[in-house]
Amino acid sequence: MNSNAITTRYPGYDVLNKRDTPSWDPITRQVVEERLSMSRQPRFFDLAQWTAATALCTCVVVQPDDRLAVPVAAMLDARLFEDQGDGWRDARLPPLRQAWCIGLAALDAESQGEHGLVFAQLAAARQTALVEQMQCGKLRAAAWQGMPSDLFFSERVLHDLYGAYYAHPAAWSEIGFGGPANPRGYVRLNKNRRDPWEAIEATAENAATVKRKNTRVR
Amino acid sequence: MSGDAVQHPRARGGQAPDVFRKGGWVSMREYPCDEEVDFVIVGTGAGGATLACRLAEQGFKVVALDAGAWWRPLEEFASDEAHQQKLYWTDQRICDGDNPLKMGSNNSGKAVGGSTVHFAMVSLRFRPEWFKCRSLLGYGADWPIDWREMWRYYDEVEQALSIAGPITYPWGPPRKRYPYRSHELNAAALVLARGAEAMGTAWSATPLATVSAPHGKSPPCVYRGFCVAGCATNAKQSALVTWIPRALKAGAEIRDLAMAGRIETNDLGRAVGVEYFRDGAWRFQRARNVVVAGYAIETPRLLLLSANHRFPDGLANSSGLVGKNLMVQSNQAVWGVMDEEIRSYKGPPSLSISEHWNYQDKGKDFFGGYAYMSQGPLPVGWASTQNGRGLWGAKLSREMQKYNHQAGLKIVGETLPQERNRVTLADEKDQYGLPVARITYGFCDNDKKLIAHALHFMEQALEAAGGKEIWRQEDDTCHLNGTARMGDDPRTSVVNADCRSWDIPNLWICDGSVFPTIGGVNPSLTIQAIACRTADRIRALAQRGEL
Ligand SMILES: Cc1cc2nc3c(=O)[nH]c(=O)nc-3n(C[C@H](O)[C@H](O)[C@H](O)COP(=O)(O)OP(=O)(O)OC[C@H]3O[C@@H](n4cnc5c(N)ncnc54)[C@H](O)[C@@H]3O)c2cc1C
Ligand code: SF4
């Protein structure tokens, strides 16, 4: 697990505790349930791609280690399996699936070239270094087939991985987001006001009490 | 159930979904394809739905087509950003130019009700001078419509949508009271207010198209904050719950999952109907008049796709301007962290506004104006904004921990019309076998100066309001307009003031495409006002036998 993982300001808060309250309607329950029970096995990626994608997700999306990790790679795979596009693409990038296939293969090729190992086999620090080079557009091996690596990183890697991660209730809880809110909505809109069904923010001093209170927020 | 809406048309067999009752239906008049109806309208968003309603109420036979689904908000709109992507236009489009645009969730809807189903409800009038900005302000192009006439139509639309707004609006000529009282301000909106006051400029509660008290079958807004993911309560006055039900009642037929691929013209050079794909087959609806209302990308695309040997460059394109002068609005922001808890996910995203720099011209080194508004991003959107700064990994996680303390000010800024910003057809095909749109966009120097001015001003305002760790979001755009502009001269415009094309007298364009300039306010109120005016003009022309 990543050593610089952050701790939440909202200990004990879990939006899922509100599942059976007036903040969740049936369609929301169904949609989130489907996401939570999603298969963690790939249907789109082959083994090599899956290995690279899983490693890339772990490297890019830092998760706290006191809970089950959000299956970002599986969510990405599901999206690619459905070929769910955004409705546009930068002309310099190939379509969604192709971009990912090229990008992951290129990352392995770069890693092989530099270290003689595929991306997933690299130590965390080396993975991060390689990703940073990708972010700066410095990776230009033939395996990229002309696709700019910085664009792949910003428009595909960040967009798709974080789009998946922050669609997960665990991520909502982590940042103290109220989550689904129909039909109950919210009543207290002013600063420093929270509805009883919203997370309480903890300070270093009161974390334990807040944690207890947050487990009852619903 | 939601799969159902995108797989099988719902409006058929003499009925259409009743958006106000779970599982309910309302009756709908139907016209056979071989009946020559008075109007076939492509697109049922701000422009198309409004026009369909007003024309049907005037007694015309109207069939409106939309490529998107007919959703039932009460049952099918989840409180979930990812799931609600089903409302966006996600068919492929290719973006290039100096500042390639981001489409989809950012600016394009695909549903009965169009982009209004997931719009942010900000309902603003143009500054009067903008209708003559070439003559009065020295830039852009004049509109062929007088502002006083538009003012009457703004009144009409504000009434129809029960806009909730302040008792007095600080900018522009006097207007009537808004029909509904403004919404309570959330903490993010109060940050804007504090900043504006510190800068000595006016601010206001934003006039919004979501009701603050019951109206008809719409309950008041419950401040759940998922507005741009679709409103599950029907408080939002989208076209889906306003103009569409009225249109049905007046006898219009609305066909969901009906993708128009081509407008046919005859040897006389008149439009004769629309070829569209529905329920697994291409069909043809005959009509005396064809209206295109597919928004600023799909409208020019359809006109270009309809090229034939008589109109080799596409329909209504003798000026060569179809697809050109695409205007977005700049959508830059400053963000900061507040000591207090803000929790801006509560309530509509933009509850307060400053239009100061739309009305004040002194101290500007650029043409045009901008409004700025308070913000309420949800987690996926917020993470993507943070990604835009290049943040990921632990740095991003740490920033995301400040979610409930962040506040932002974001502009809706005017950009100038430029012919090089345009929509053309690409080689790539979509699922219907039709060439997709290629969208080329780049800011000009004036646009960049406006953005720089706005960021500088808002940075000071946010700091004065107590914002810390302030940073600039420099890359966003929103709203689309201008690819089939209206004007007085057939050589320099595509349609006239009545939204009637110069080249084909029974072909009309009624949506955001017709704007000659875009101004510094969100466009939907103006689109709807123009649609109401067009309906009245059509009635007048019909009465004189000039249709
Ligand atoms: C997230 C978001 C927030 C927004 N917030 C605001 C706001 O606060 N205030 C504001 O004023 N504006 C806002 N807007 C913009 C506003 O929604 C649009 O300007 C407005 O809806 C455009 O109206 P239109 O009629 O031109 O097109 P649309 O409303 O987009 O309608 C076009 C319709 O045509 C259909 N269509 C297109 N091509 C075809 C075809 N070939 N065949 C069949 N159907 C077709 C589409 O499916 C679509 O339903 C927002 C937009 C977005 C995306
Ligand atoms: S905040 Fe109001 S308008 Fe927005 S989704 Fe909720 S009820 Fe609808």
mmCIF file of N, CA, C and O in Angstrom, chain B residues 398-472:
data_model
loop_
_atom_site.group_PDB
_atom_site.id
_atom_site.type_symbol
_atom_site.label_atom_id
_atom_site.label_comp_id
_atom_site.label_asym_id
_atom_site.label_seq_id
_atom_site.Cartn_x
_atom_site.Cartn_y
_atom_site.Cartn_z
ATOM 1 N N ARG B 398 -5.118 14.508 -1.154
ATOM 2 C CA ARG B 398 -5.086 15.564 -0.134
ATOM 3 C C ARG B 398 -5.979 16.732 -0.539
ATOM 4 O O ARG B 398 -6.699 17.281 0.282
ATOM 5 N N GLU B 399 -5.938 17.097 -1.793
ATOM 6 C CA GLU B 399 -6.824 18.180 -2.254
ATOM 7 C C GLU B 399 -8.283 17.795 -2.089
ATOM 8 O O GLU B 399 -9.115 18.614 -1.721
ATOM 9 N N MET B 400 -8.591 16.555 -2.407
ATOM 10 C CA MET B 400 -9.985 16.113 -2.339
ATOM 11 C C MET B 400 -10.514 16.139 -0.903
ATOM 12 O O MET B 400 -11.709 16.248 -0.684
ATOM 13 N N GLN B 401 -9.604 16.037 0.062
ATOM 14 C CA GLN B 401 -10.030 16.127 1.464
ATOM 15 C C GLN B 401 -10.597 17.510 1.803
ATOM 16 O O GLN B 401 -11.302 17.683 2.777
ATOM 17 N N LYS B 402 -10.265 18.499 0.973
ATOM 18 C CA LYS B 402 -10.743 19.863 1.241
ATOM 19 C C LYS B 402 -12.084 20.135 0.561
ATOM 20 O O LYS B 402 -12.560 21.276 0.542
ATOM 21 N N TYR B 403 -12.654 19.084 -0.012
ATOM 22 C CA TYR B 403 -13.886 19.231 -0.810
ATOM 23 C C TYR B 403 -14.942 20.103 -0.121
ATOM 24 O O TYR B 403 -15.485 21.023 -0.716
ATOM 25 N N ASN B 404 -15.203 19.832 1.134
ATOM 26 C CA ASN B 404 -16.280 20.555 1.815
ATOM 27 C C ASN B 404 -15.910 21.976 2.221
ATOM 28 O O ASN B 404 -16.749 22.709 2.745
ATOM 29 N N HIS B 405 -14.675 22.356 1.988
ATOM 30 C CA HIS B 405 -14.262 23.722 2.319
ATOM 31 C C HIS B 405 -13.988 24.567 1.089
ATOM 32 O O HIS B 405 -13.639 25.730 1.216
ATOM 33 N N GLN B 406 -14.085 23.964 -0.081
ATOM 34 C CA GLN B 406 -13.722 24.758 -1.243
ATOM 35 C C GLN B 406 -14.911 25.573 -1.739
ATOM 36 O O GLN B 406 -16.064 25.207 -1.593
ATOM 37 N N ALA B 407 -14.554 26.719 -2.318
ATOM 38 C CA ALA B 407 -15.566 27.563 -2.971
ATOM 39 C C ALA B 407 -14.932 28.097 -4.238
ATOM 40 O O ALA B 407 -13.713 28.264 -4.312
ATOM 41 N N GLY B 408 -15.759 28.342 -5.227
ATOM 42 C CA GLY B 408 -15.213 28.811 -6.492
ATOM 43 C C GLY B 408 -16.084 29.871 -7.130
ATOM 44 O O GLY B 408 -17.281 29.979 -6.833
ATOM 45 N N LEU B 409 -15.476 30.651 -7.986
ATOM 46 C CA LEU B 409 -16.198 31.629 -8.801
ATOM 47 C C LEU B 409 -15.871 31.283 -10.243
ATOM 48 O O LEU B 409 -14.705 31.136 -10.596
ATOM 49 N N LYS B 410 -16.901 31.151 -11.063
ATOM 50 C CA LYS B 410 -16.682 30.669 -12.424
ATOM 51 C C LYS B 410 -17.391 31.562 -13.418
ATOM 52 O O LYS B 410 -18.533 31.955 -13.182
ATOM 53 N N ILE B 411 -16.720 31.851 -14.510
ATOM 54 C CA ILE B 411 -17.352 32.746 -15.477
ATOM 55 C C ILE B 411 -18.165 31.993 -16.516
ATOM 56 O O ILE B 411 -17.955 30.808 -16.787
ATOM 57 N N VAL B 412 -19.105 32.724 -17.077
ATOM 58 C CA VAL B 412 -19.689 32.390 -18.358
ATOM 59 C C VAL B 412 -19.293 33.575 -19.209
ATOM 60 O O VAL B 412 -19.816 34.675 -19.034
ATOM 61 N N GLY B 413 -18.274 33.382 -20.045
ATOM 62 C CA GLY B 413 -17.668 34.519 -20.727
ATOM 63 C C GLY B 413 -17.969 34.525 -22.211
ATOM 64 O O GLY B 413 -18.080 33.485 -22.852
ATOM 65 N N GLU B 414 -18.056 35.724 -22.727
ATOM 66 C CA GLU B 414 -18.324 35.883 -24.156
ATOM 67 C C GLU B 414 -17.076 35.543 -24.965
ATOM 68 O O GLU B 414 -15.959 35.884 -24.577
ATOM 69 N N THR B 415 -17.261 34.844 -26.058
ATOM 70 C CA THR B 415 -16.166 34.677 -27.012
ATOM 71 C C THR B 415 -16.636 35.273 -28.330
ATOM 72 O O THR B 415 -17.838 35.354 -28.584
ATOM 73 N N LEU B 416 -15.694 35.688 -29.147
ATOM 74 C CA LEU B 416 -16.080 36.334 -30.393
ATOM 75 C C LEU B 416 -16.324 35.306 -31.494
ATOM 76 O O LEU B 416 -15.691 34.251 -31.522
ATOM 77 N N PRO B 417 -17.263 35.632 -32.396
ATOM 78 C CA PRO B 417 -17.465 34.737 -33.534
ATOM 79 C C PRO B 417 -16.250 34.774 -34.457
ATOM 80 O O PRO B 417 -15.744 35.842 -34.778
ATOM 81 N N GLN B 418 -15.770 33.608 -34.838
ATOM 82 C CA GLN B 418 -14.656 33.519 -35.796
ATOM 83 C C GLN B 418 -14.985 32.400 -36.770
ATOM 84 O O GLN B 418 -15.345 31.306 -36.335
ATOM 85 N N GLU B 419 -14.807 32.680 -38.036
ATOM 86 C CA GLU B 419 -15.179 31.661 -39.025
ATOM 87 C C GLU B 419 -14.318 30.410 -38.924
ATOM 88 O O GLU B 419 -14.731 29.321 -39.298
ATOM 89 N N ARG B 420 -13.097 30.559 -38.399
ATOM 90 C CA ARG B 420 -12.226 29.379 -38.340
ATOM 91 C C ARG B 420 -12.691 28.384 -37.258
ATOM 92 O O ARG B 420 -12.254 27.244 -37.235
ATOM 93 N N ASN B 421 -13.544 28.834 -36.361
ATOM 94 C CA ASN B 421 -14.119 27.905 -35.374
ATOM 95 C C ASN B 421 -15.366 27.291 -35.988
ATOM 96 O O ASN B 421 -16.351 27.991 -36.238
ATOM 97 N N ARG B 422 -15.318 25.989 -36.233
ATOM 98 C CA ARG B 422 -16.383 25.467 -37.087
ATOM 99 C C ARG B 422 -16.653 23.975 -36.907
ATOM 100 O O ARG B 422 -15.856 23.236 -36.329
ATOM 101 N N VAL B 423 -17.789 23.590 -37.453
ATOM 102 C CA VAL B 423 -18.210 22.190 -37.476
ATOM 103 C C VAL B 423 -18.161 21.708 -38.913
ATOM 104 O O VAL B 423 -18.738 22.346 -39.798
ATOM 105 N N THR B 424 -17.444 20.623 -39.151
ATOM 106 C CA THR B 424 -17.419 20.021 -40.483
ATOM 107 C C THR B 424 -17.707 18.527 -40.325
ATOM 108 O O THR B 424 -17.887 18.044 -39.212
ATOM 109 N N LEU B 425 -17.738 17.806 -41.450
ATOM 110 C CA LEU B 425 -17.978 16.369 -41.360
ATOM 111 C C LEU B 425 -16.643 15.623 -41.405
ATOM 112 O O LEU B 425 -15.771 15.952 -42.205
ATOM 113 N N ALA B 426 -16.498 14.639 -40.533
ATOM 114 C CA ALA B 426 -15.284 13.816 -40.523
ATOM 115 C C ALA B 426 -15.518 12.573 -41.384
ATOM 116 O O ALA B 426 -16.639 12.304 -41.815
ATOM 117 N N ASP B 427 -14.456 11.813 -41.610
ATOM 118 C CA ASP B 427 -14.612 10.565 -42.385
ATOM 119 C C ASP B 427 -15.261 9.474 -41.551
ATOM 120 O O ASP B 427 -15.980 8.621 -42.053
ATOM 121 N N GLU B 428 -14.980 9.512 -40.253
ATOM 122 C CA GLU B 428 -15.488 8.473 -39.351
ATOM 123 C C GLU B 428 -17.025 8.482 -39.304
ATOM 124 O O GLU B 428 -17.642 9.531 -39.354
ATOM 125 N N LYS B 429 -17.606 7.299 -39.167
ATOM 126 C CA LYS B 429 -19.069 7.203 -39.145
ATOM 127 C C LYS B 429 -19.589 6.845 -37.752
ATOM 128 O O LYS B 429 -18.898 6.201 -36.971
ATOM 129 N N ASP B 430 -20.824 7.236 -37.481
ATOM 130 C CA ASP B 430 -21.444 6.870 -36.200
ATOM 131 C C ASP B 430 -22.241 5.567 -36.343
ATOM 132 O O ASP B 430 -22.190 4.912 -37.390
ATOM 133 N N GLN B 431 -23.006 5.208 -35.306
ATOM 134 C CA GLN B 431 -23.732 3.933 -35.327
ATOM 135 C C GLN B 431 -24.847 3.891 -36.369
ATOM 136 O O GLN B 431 -25.376 2.841 -36.682
ATOM 137 N N TYR B 432 -25.229 5.057 -36.883
ATOM 138 C CA TYR B 432 -26.252 5.079 -37.932
ATOM 139 C C TYR B 432 -25.614 5.064 -39.326
ATOM 140 O O TYR B 432 -26.310 5.163 -40.337
ATOM 141 N N GLY B 433 -24.267 5.048 -39.359
ATOM 142 C CA GLY B 433 -23.579 5.093 -40.645
ATOM 143 C C GLY B 433 -23.412 6.504 -41.183
ATOM 144 O O GLY B 433 -23.077 6.702 -42.344
ATOM 145 N N LEU B 434 -23.635 7.508 -40.326
ATOM 146 C CA LEU B 434 -23.526 8.905 -40.759
ATOM 147 C C LEU B 434 -22.176 9.480 -40.324
ATOM 148 O O LEU B 434 -21.743 9.237 -39.196
ATOM 149 N N PRO B 435 -21.524 10.256 -41.195
ATOM 150 C CA PRO B 435 -20.249 10.882 -40.802
ATOM 151 C C PRO B 435 -20.420 11.712 -39.524
ATOM 152 O O PRO B 435 -21.421 12.418 -39.378
ATOM 153 N N VAL B 436 -19.462 11.605 -38.613
ATOM 154 C CA VAL B 436 -19.570 12.335 -37.351
ATOM 155 C C VAL B 436 -19.067 13.763 -37.542
ATOM 156 O O VAL B 436 -18.438 14.091 -38.539
ATOM 157 N N ALA B 437 -19.363 14.588 -36.547
ATOM 158 C CA ALA B 437 -18.946 15.992 -36.617
ATOM 159 C C ALA B 437 -17.485 16.134 -36.202
ATOM 160 O O ALA B 437 -17.030 15.485 -35.262
ATOM 161 N N ARG B 438 -16.775 16.984 -36.905
ATOM 162 C CA ARG B 438 -15.440 17.407 -36.481
ATOM 163 C C ARG B 438 -15.570 18.851 -36.008
ATOM 164 O O ARG B 438 -16.116 19.698 -36.698
ATOM 165 N N ILE B 439 -15.097 19.102 -34.813
ATOM 166 C CA ILE B 439 -15.307 20.405 -34.184
ATOM 167 C C ILE B 439 -13.954 21.067 -33.986
ATOM 168 O O ILE B 439 -13.100 20.540 -33.267
ATOM 169 N N THR B 440 -13.766 22.197 -34.649
ATOM 170 C CA THR B 440 -12.472 22.875 -34.592
ATOM 171 C C THR B 440 -12.634 24.155 -33.795
ATOM 172 O O THR B 440 -13.504 24.976 -34.119
ATOM 173 N N TYR B 441 -11.827 24.312 -32.766
ATOM 174 C CA TYR B 441 -12.018 25.488 -31.929
ATOM 175 C C TYR B 441 -10.711 26.048 -31.394
ATOM 176 O O TYR B 441 -9.817 25.299 -30.985
ATOM 177 N N GLY B 442 -10.620 27.372 -31.374
ATOM 178 C CA GLY B 442 -9.480 28.035 -30.748
ATOM 179 C C GLY B 442 -9.889 29.416 -30.272
ATOM 180 O O GLY B 442 -10.659 30.108 -30.949
ATOM 181 N N PHE B 443 -9.416 29.822 -29.107
ATOM 182 C CA PHE B 443 -9.701 31.171 -28.609
ATOM 183 C C PHE B 443 -8.928 32.190 -29.438
ATOM 184 O O PHE B 443 -7.816 31.922 -29.898
ATOM 185 N N CYS B 444 -9.480 33.402 -29.582
ATOM 186 C CA CYS B 444 -8.728 34.490 -30.204
ATOM 187 C C CYS B 444 -8.134 35.370 -29.095
ATOM 188 O O CYS B 444 -8.406 35.157 -27.912
ATOM 189 N N ASP B 445 -7.326 36.359 -29.465
ATOM 190 C CA ASP B 445 -6.669 37.192 -28.458
ATOM 191 C C ASP B 445 -7.678 37.888 -27.561
ATOM 192 O O ASP B 445 -7.466 38.035 -26.361
ATOM 193 N N ASN B 446 -8.775 38.352 -28.175
ATOM 194 C CA ASN B 446 -9.795 39.030 -27.366
ATOM 195 C C ASN B 446 -10.353 38.088 -26.300
ATOM 196 O O ASN B 446 -10.539 38.471 -25.142
ATOM 197 N N ASP B 447 -10.625 36.848 -26.703
ATOM 198 C CA ASP B 447 -11.144 35.860 -25.740
ATOM 199 C C ASP B 447 -10.161 35.689 -24.579
ATOM 200 O O ASP B 447 -10.549 35.608 -23.412
ATOM 201 N N LYS B 448 -8.871 35.644 -24.948
ATOM 202 C CA LYS B 448 -7.854 35.406 -23.914
ATOM 203 C C LYS B 448 -7.743 36.601 -22.964
ATOM 204 O O LYS B 448 -7.532 36.435 -21.764
ATOM 205 N N LYS B 449 -7.903 37.794 -23.516
ATOM 206 C CA LYS B 449 -7.844 38.977 -22.651
ATOM 207 C C LYS B 449 -9.014 39.008 -21.697
ATOM 208 O O LYS B 449 -8.883 39.387 -20.531
ATOM 209 N N LEU B 450 -10.183 38.638 -22.208
ATOM 210 C CA LEU B 450 -11.361 38.603 -21.342
ATOM 211 C C LEU B 450 -11.134 37.619 -20.192
ATOM 212 O O LEU B 450 -11.400 37.920 -19.023
ATOM 213 N N ILE B 451 -10.603 36.457 -20.541
ATOM 214 C CA ILE B 451 -10.366 35.437 -19.523
ATOM 215 C C ILE B 451 -9.364 35.945 -18.483
ATOM 216 O O ILE B 451 -9.567 35.790 -17.271
ATOM 217 N N ALA B 452 -8.313 36.594 -18.955
ATOM 218 C CA ALA B 452 -7.292 37.098 -18.026
ATOM 219 C C ALA B 452 -7.905 38.129 -17.073
ATOM 220 O O ALA B 452 -7.645 38.124 -15.865
ATOM 221 N N HIS B 453 -8.725 38.996 -17.618
ATOM 222 C CA HIS B 453 -9.392 40.021 -16.798
ATOM 223 C C HIS B 453 -10.249 39.353 -15.730
ATOM 224 O O HIS B 453 -10.206 39.704 -14.547
ATOM 225 N N ALA B 454 -11.028 38.380 -16.164
ATOM 226 C CA ALA B 454 -11.952 37.713 -15.247
ATOM 227 C C ALA B 454 -11.198 36.993 -14.134
ATOM 228 O O ALA B 454 -11.553 37.098 -12.952
ATOM 229 N N LEU B 455 -10.159 36.274 -14.509
ATOM 230 C CA LEU B 455 -9.422 35.513 -13.494
ATOM 231 C C LEU B 455 -8.795 36.466 -12.478
ATOM 232 O O LEU B 455 -8.822 36.223 -11.269
ATOM 233 N N HIS B 456 -8.258 37.576 -12.978
ATOM 234 C CA HIS B 456 -7.639 38.551 -12.089
ATOM 235 C C HIS B 456 -8.673 39.137 -11.127
ATOM 236 O O HIS B 456 -8.455 39.201 -9.908
ATOM 237 N N PHE B 457 -9.819 39.511 -11.667
ATOM 238 C CA PHE B 457 -10.853 40.123 -10.825
ATOM 239 C C PHE B 457 -11.382 39.119 -9.795
ATOM 240 O O PHE B 457 -11.514 39.415 -8.600
ATOM 241 N N MET B 458 -11.687 37.930 -10.260
ATOM 242 C CA MET B 458 -12.290 36.943 -9.354
ATOM 243 C C MET B 458 -11.308 36.492 -8.271
ATOM 244 O O MET B 458 -11.708 36.190 -7.151
ATOM 245 N N GLU B 459 -10.042 36.465 -8.636
ATOM 246 C CA GLU B 459 -9.030 36.097 -7.658
ATOM 247 C C GLU B 459 -9.053 37.084 -6.487
ATOM 248 O O GLU B 459 -9.032 36.700 -5.315
ATOM 249 N N GLN B 460 -9.139 38.371 -6.823
ATOM 250 C CA GLN B 460 -9.211 39.392 -5.770
ATOM 251 C C GLN B 460 -10.488 39.229 -4.959
ATOM 252 O O GLN B 460 -10.481 39.351 -3.733
ATOM 253 N N ALA B 461 -11.602 38.967 -5.667
ATOM 254 C CA ALA B 461 -12.889 38.839 -4.969
ATOM 255 C C ALA B 461 -12.870 37.641 -4.022
ATOM 256 O O ALA B 461 -13.329 37.728 -2.880
ATOM 257 N N LEU B 462 -12.302 36.544 -4.485
ATOM 258 C CA LEU B 462 -12.297 35.340 -3.653
ATOM 259 C C LEU B 462 -11.379 35.532 -2.444
ATOM 260 O O LEU B 462 -11.701 35.105 -1.323
ATOM 261 N N GLU B 463 -10.284 36.201 -2.680
ATOM 262 C CA GLU B 463 -9.368 36.460 -1.579
ATOM 263 C C GLU B 463 -10.041 37.370 -0.545
ATOM 264 O O GLU B 463 -9.966 37.124 0.663
ATOM 265 N N ALA B 464 -10.741 38.383 -1.046
ATOM 266 C CA ALA B 464 -11.433 39.308 -0.143
ATOM 267 C C ALA B 464 -12.518 38.583 0.652
ATOM 268 O O ALA B 464 -12.858 38.973 1.765
ATOM 269 N N ALA B 465 -13.059 37.516 0.086
ATOM 270 C CA ALA B 465 -14.101 36.754 0.777
ATOM 271 C C ALA B 465 -13.509 35.759 1.767
ATOM 272 O O ALA B 465 -14.235 35.028 2.432
ATOM 273 N N GLY B 466 -12.191 35.711 1.845
ATOM 274 C CA GLY B 466 -11.554 34.808 2.813
ATOM 275 C C GLY B 466 -10.962 33.550 2.207
ATOM 276 O O GLY B 466 -10.545 32.647 2.934
ATOM 277 N N GLY B 467 -10.937 33.486 0.888
ATOM 278 C CA GLY B 467 -10.397 32.294 0.231
ATOM 279 C C GLY B 467 -8.886 32.170 0.418
ATOM 280 O O GLY B 467 -8.174 33.158 0.379
ATOM 281 N N LYS B 468 -8.439 30.962 0.638
ATOM 282 C CA LYS B 468 -7.003 30.697 0.759
ATOM 283 C C LYS B 468 -6.602 29.654 -0.282
ATOM 284 O O LYS B 468 -7.461 28.982 -0.825
ATOM 285 N N GLU B 469 -5.293 29.507 -0.469
ATOM 286 C CA GLU B 469 -4.783 28.530 -1.448
ATOM 287 C C GLU B 469 -5.487 28.691 -2.790
ATOM 288 O O GLU B 469 -5.908 27.718 -3.407
ATOM 289 N N ILE B 470 -5.630 29.924 -3.225
ATOM 290 C CA ILE B 470 -6.404 30.197 -4.434
ATOM 291 C C ILE B 470 -5.649 29.740 -5.686
ATOM 292 O O ILE B 470 -4.447 29.938 -5.798
ATOM 293 N N TRP B 471 -6.346 29.111 -6.581
ATOM 294 C CA TRP B 471 -5.744 28.704 -7.850
ATOM 295 C C TRP B 471 -6.722 28.909 -8.994
ATOM 296 O O TRP B 471 -7.920 29.063 -8.775
ATOM 297 N N ARG B 472 -6.164 28.938 -10.192
ATOM 298 C CA ARG B 472 -6.959 29.236 -11.380
ATOM 299 C C ARG B 472 -7.230 27.989 -12.194
ATOM 300 O O ARG B 472 -6.311 27.229 -12.495
#
